[in-house]
Amino acid sequence: IKIFFIFFYLISYSEISYAVEIDFTRYLSHHLPNDDKQNKVSFFGVNGPAYLYVCIPDPKTKLIIELNGIQIFHNGTNLSKKCFKEDIKLSKNNDLAAYFENFVDGKISIRIKQKADINLNVISRIHFNTNVKDFNISKAFYSILGFESLSGFPETNTLDMARAMGIENPTSYDGSQGGEAGGYLLYGELIGINDFRGGVIDLIEFKIPRNGDVPYEQLNHLGMVSATMYTSNLDHDYEYMKENGVNFISIPVTDSTGKKFVFFKDPDSTFYKLVEKSGKLQETKTTFIESLGEVTINVSDFERSRSWYKMFGYELLHENPNKYPLEISKALGFEKEIELKGGLFSHNEDKSKLELVQWIRPLDLERPYPIPINHLGIHRIALATSNLEADVEILKTQGVEFISDITPCCDGPNSSSGIVAFYDPDGTIIELAEMPWFAKILFPIIIWFRDLFN
């Protein structure tokens, strides 16, 4: 059975892709009265039509915008109107200049959007990566929750693989344990609930290079801040986990939709959300956790990121409430009421979930974890594709910034697949992996069995 679900893990459609229209935000800025009265920036675009959206809350403010040396906007005498939309044309490389007069109140918003038909081959989430300080301690912790080891992977690798992980300069690794000198040394395993059926965590201790910086201290930091685990008996699991020393940040609470949840931390203080979901109660020696759910990614602009992640097949299921009462705010670790904009997204093929959240209050716009991809916490998420080269070319045409070229993975010269990592609009790291040829053949059969079991 475990071998069967290992094949499920190596999923990748061979011939499934279709175009979707993406309304990209090519440029976005917000301006306050104390900002510079002249603002000049460069940004990426695609040759063709686009739209300029401007909102000026104070009617006394005058705004002039130039694009590539040509004036494209001036609110002039039309001072009663607050928001504007203009047709414009973009080049690949664009220079924008904004000039303000009588700007004493409010916040000016400038957004440029451009539509494009995107045809990627992404068909599933493979796993998300949690980096830990001590693998043995963390493995014991996740075992308490019911996670089991599913597969190991090489502790060393090529210099190309090191670069794919964002390791730009040779390390102190001497090559004595295999792989190439100057690369990385790690220990890790794929762990999961219910074999591969319940989702997978890529649990890694980086020994060389090592990064001991703590994960995000609060849930409002940009980047991947938490992941969800679903349980059929939250009260039992809360008591059981407390008895085993798990650090919860509050007691369980119930939100406005009737969903009961509580946040806890792993030994390195990575956040997880435990959510009760109806299910069959079965005898257990650990917890009633049945599966992994959404990974929560904090973003600086929900509208921009919503379109960007749609490229990869994630469609909005529902938007979250905007304001939360104090009880719920405290359950997230905040002593004052929070305000945010966000929603839950589902992949159109494998139904994996992402949650995108733009925090309004309290706001923290510090950048996500930088490279190398060895920071403690949830540092990357891996998605499976059936055509890595084609997807990379499409993403490059849309200005996506890559960490490295496509790299054979994950067994040196014997590798039968490839990976590549890149940044989302806020700098969160996403990874694409192409699976071996036999996984492509087996996938339709595996999906049929999965749907049968469901």
PDB file of N, CA and C in Angstrom, residues 109-150:
ATOM      1  N   SER A 109      -3.369  55.793  -4.744  1.00  0.00           N
ATOM      2  CA  SER A 109      -3.064  54.449  -5.218  1.00  0.00           C
ATOM      3  C   SER A 109      -2.919  54.469  -6.735  1.00  0.00           C
ATOM      4  N   ILE A 110      -1.823  53.877  -7.231  1.00  0.00           N
ATOM      5  CA  ILE A 110      -1.574  53.751  -8.670  1.00  0.00           C
ATOM      6  C   ILE A 110      -1.338  52.275  -8.974  1.00  0.00           C
ATOM      7  N   ARG A 111      -2.147  51.729  -9.868  1.00  0.00           N
ATOM      8  CA  ARG A 111      -2.013  50.315 -10.237  1.00  0.00           C
ATOM      9  C   ARG A 111      -2.099  50.195 -11.760  1.00  0.00           C
ATOM     10  N   ILE A 112      -1.209  49.393 -12.334  1.00  0.00           N
ATOM     11  CA  ILE A 112      -1.253  49.091 -13.763  1.00  0.00           C
ATOM     12  C   ILE A 112      -1.480  47.596 -13.921  1.00  0.00           C
ATOM     13  N   LYS A 113      -2.527  47.239 -14.681  1.00  0.00           N
ATOM     14  CA  LYS A 113      -2.888  45.835 -14.876  1.00  0.00           C
ATOM     15  C   LYS A 113      -2.842  45.491 -16.363  1.00  0.00           C
ATOM     16  N   GLN A 114      -2.536  44.223 -16.627  1.00  0.00           N
ATOM     17  CA  GLN A 114      -2.422  43.751 -18.007  1.00  0.00           C
ATOM     18  C   GLN A 114      -2.858  42.297 -18.071  1.00  0.00           C
ATOM     19  N   LYS A 115      -3.750  41.999 -19.003  1.00  0.00           N
ATOM     20  CA  LYS A 115      -4.271  40.643 -19.133  1.00  0.00           C
ATOM     21  C   LYS A 115      -3.382  39.798 -20.038  1.00  0.00           C
ATOM     22  N   ALA A 116      -3.308  38.497 -19.707  1.00  0.00           N
ATOM     23  CA  ALA A 116      -2.539  37.559 -20.527  1.00  0.00           C
ATOM     24  C   ALA A 116      -3.149  36.175 -20.387  1.00  0.00           C
ATOM     25  N   ASP A 117      -3.135  35.418 -21.471  1.00  0.00           N
ATOM     26  CA  ASP A 117      -3.568  34.023 -21.436  1.00  0.00           C
ATOM     27  C   ASP A 117      -2.368  33.156 -21.084  1.00  0.00           C
ATOM     28  N   ILE A 118      -2.480  32.413 -19.987  1.00  0.00           N
ATOM     29  CA  ILE A 118      -1.377  31.601 -19.473  1.00  0.00           C
ATOM     30  C   ILE A 118      -1.772  30.132 -19.513  1.00  0.00           C
ATOM     31  N   ASN A 119      -0.844  29.303 -19.975  1.00  0.00           N
ATOM     32  CA  ASN A 119      -1.121  27.885 -20.173  1.00  0.00           C
ATOM     33  C   ASN A 119      -0.024  27.052 -19.512  1.00  0.00           C
ATOM     34  N   LEU A 120      -0.065  26.953 -18.180  1.00  0.00           N
ATOM     35  CA  LEU A 120       0.916  26.153 -17.447  1.00  0.00           C
ATOM     36  C   LEU A 120       0.454  24.706 -17.319  1.00  0.00           C
ATOM     37  N   ASN A 121       1.394  23.853 -16.907  1.00  0.00           N
ATOM     38  CA  ASN A 121       1.141  22.418 -16.793  1.00  0.00           C
ATOM     39  C   ASN A 121       1.195  21.940 -15.346  1.00  0.00           C
ATOM     40  N   VAL A 122       0.926  22.836 -14.408  1.00  0.00           N
ATOM     41  CA  VAL A 122       1.008  22.508 -12.981  1.00  0.00           C
ATOM     42  C   VAL A 122      -0.242  21.750 -12.568  1.00  0.00           C
ATOM     43  N   ILE A 123      -0.042  20.606 -11.903  1.00  0.00           N
ATOM     44  CA  ILE A 123      -1.196  19.762 -11.606  1.00  0.00           C
ATOM     45  C   ILE A 123      -1.335  19.361 -10.140  1.00  0.00           C
ATOM     46  N   SER A 124      -0.385  19.716  -9.280  1.00  0.00           N
ATOM     47  CA  SER A 124      -0.569  19.318  -7.885  1.00  0.00           C
ATOM     48  C   SER A 124       0.448  19.991  -6.985  1.00  0.00           C
ATOM     49  N   ARG A 125       0.131  19.993  -5.706  1.00  0.00           N
ATOM     50  CA  ARG A 125       1.125  20.300  -4.681  1.00  0.00           C
ATOM     51  C   ARG A 125       1.825  19.002  -4.320  1.00  0.00           C
ATOM     52  N   ILE A 126       3.139  19.042  -4.265  1.00  0.00           N
ATOM     53  CA  ILE A 126       3.895  17.860  -3.838  1.00  0.00           C
ATOM     54  C   ILE A 126       4.040  17.860  -2.318  1.00  0.00           C
ATOM     55  N   HIS A 127       4.603  18.949  -1.792  1.00  0.00           N
ATOM     56  CA  HIS A 127       4.801  19.072  -0.343  1.00  0.00           C
ATOM     57  C   HIS A 127       5.126  20.519  -0.023  1.00  0.00           C
ATOM     58  N   PHE A 128       5.184  20.828   1.252  1.00  0.00           N
ATOM     59  CA  PHE A 128       5.826  22.063   1.682  1.00  0.00           C
ATOM     60  C   PHE A 128       6.997  21.681   2.567  1.00  0.00           C
ATOM     61  N   ASN A 129       7.993  22.550   2.608  1.00  0.00           N
ATOM     62  CA  ASN A 129       9.242  22.273   3.313  1.00  0.00           C
ATOM     63  C   ASN A 129       9.265  22.992   4.656  1.00  0.00           C
ATOM     64  N   THR A 130       9.514  22.239   5.727  1.00  0.00           N
ATOM     65  CA  THR A 130       9.749  22.822   7.041  1.00  0.00           C
ATOM     66  C   THR A 130      11.183  22.519   7.442  1.00  0.00           C
ATOM     67  N   ASN A 131      11.987  23.557   7.610  1.00  0.00           N
ATOM     68  CA  ASN A 131      13.365  23.388   8.054  1.00  0.00           C
ATOM     69  C   ASN A 131      13.425  23.414   9.580  1.00  0.00           C
ATOM     70  N   VAL A 132      14.278  22.553  10.139  1.00  0.00           N
ATOM     71  CA  VAL A 132      14.346  22.387  11.589  1.00  0.00           C
ATOM     72  C   VAL A 132      15.792  22.459  12.059  1.00  0.00           C
ATOM     73  N   LYS A 133      15.963  22.738  13.351  1.00  0.00           N
ATOM     74  CA  LYS A 133      17.296  22.857  13.929  1.00  0.00           C
ATOM     75  C   LYS A 133      17.899  21.492  14.238  1.00  0.00           C
ATOM     76  N   ASP A 134      17.091  20.576  14.748  1.00  0.00           N
ATOM     77  CA  ASP A 134      17.553  19.239  15.127  1.00  0.00           C
ATOM     78  C   ASP A 134      16.554  18.227  14.590  1.00  0.00           C
ATOM     79  N   PHE A 135      16.975  17.452  13.585  1.00  0.00           N
ATOM     80  CA  PHE A 135      16.032  16.557  12.923  1.00  0.00           C
ATOM     81  C   PHE A 135      15.451  15.531  13.886  1.00  0.00           C
ATOM     82  N   ASN A 136      16.262  14.950  14.744  1.00  0.00           N
ATOM     83  CA  ASN A 136      15.770  13.892  15.632  1.00  0.00           C
ATOM     84  C   ASN A 136      14.716  14.418  16.603  1.00  0.00           C
ATOM     85  N   ILE A 137      14.956  15.614  17.161  1.00  0.00           N
ATOM     86  CA  ILE A 137      13.963  16.207  18.062  1.00  0.00           C
ATOM     87  C   ILE A 137      12.668  16.486  17.310  1.00  0.00           C
ATOM     88  N   SER A 138      12.790  17.044  16.116  1.00  0.00           N
ATOM     89  CA  SER A 138      11.593  17.379  15.339  1.00  0.00           C
ATOM     90  C   SER A 138      10.876  16.131  14.856  1.00  0.00           C
ATOM     91  N   LYS A 139      11.623  15.116  14.462  1.00  0.00           N
ATOM     92  CA  LYS A 139      10.985  13.873  14.016  1.00  0.00           C
ATOM     93  C   LYS A 139      10.166  13.269  15.157  1.00  0.00           C
ATOM     94  N   ALA A 140      10.711  13.302  16.373  1.00  0.00           N
ATOM     95  CA  ALA A 140       9.967  12.788  17.526  1.00  0.00           C
ATOM     96  C   ALA A 140       8.707  13.616  17.776  1.00  0.00           C
ATOM     97  N   PHE A 141       8.815  14.926  17.605  1.00  0.00           N
ATOM     98  CA  PHE A 141       7.660  15.808  17.788  1.00  0.00           C
ATOM     99  C   PHE A 141       6.556  15.470  16.794  1.00  0.00           C
ATOM    100  N   TYR A 142       6.902  15.368  15.524  1.00  0.00           N
ATOM    101  CA  TYR A 142       5.880  15.092  14.513  1.00  0.00           C
ATOM    102  C   TYR A 142       5.330  13.674  14.653  1.00  0.00           C
ATOM    103  N   SER A 143       6.121  12.770  15.207  1.00  0.00           N
ATOM    104  CA  SER A 143       5.614  11.418  15.480  1.00  0.00           C
ATOM    105  C   SER A 143       4.517  11.452  16.536  1.00  0.00           C
ATOM    106  N   ILE A 144       4.659  12.340  17.522  1.00  0.00           N
ATOM    107  CA  ILE A 144       3.612  12.509  18.534  1.00  0.00           C
ATOM    108  C   ILE A 144       2.288  12.886  17.874  1.00  0.00           C
ATOM    109  N   LEU A 145       2.366  13.668  16.798  1.00  0.00           N
ATOM    110  CA  LEU A 145       1.160  14.102  16.091  1.00  0.00           C
ATOM    111  C   LEU A 145       0.597  13.019  15.178  1.00  0.00           C
ATOM    112  N   GLY A 146       1.379  11.964  14.951  1.00  0.00           N
ATOM    113  CA  GLY A 146       0.908  10.883  14.096  1.00  0.00           C
ATOM    114  C   GLY A 146       1.585  10.797  12.746  1.00  0.00           C
ATOM    115  N   PHE A 147       2.596  11.632  12.499  1.00  0.00           N
ATOM    116  CA  PHE A 147       3.303  11.593  11.217  1.00  0.00           C
ATOM    117  C   PHE A 147       4.278  10.421  11.188  1.00  0.00           C
ATOM    118  N   GLU A 148       4.420   9.841  10.008  1.00  0.00           N
ATOM    119  CA  GLU A 148       5.333   8.727   9.795  1.00  0.00           C
ATOM    120  C   GLU A 148       6.299   9.055   8.671  1.00  0.00           C
ATOM    121  N   SER A 149       7.466   8.402   8.723  1.00  0.00           N
ATOM    122  CA  SER A 149       8.449   8.571   7.658  1.00  0.00           C
ATOM    123  C   SER A 149       7.963   7.876   6.396  1.00  0.00           C
ATOM    124  N   LEU A 150       8.041   8.583   5.271  1.00  0.00           N
ATOM    125  CA  LEU A 150       7.602   8.034   3.992  1.00  0.00           C
ATOM    126  C   LEU A 150       8.767   7.740   3.072  1.00  0.00           C
TER     127      LEU A 150
END
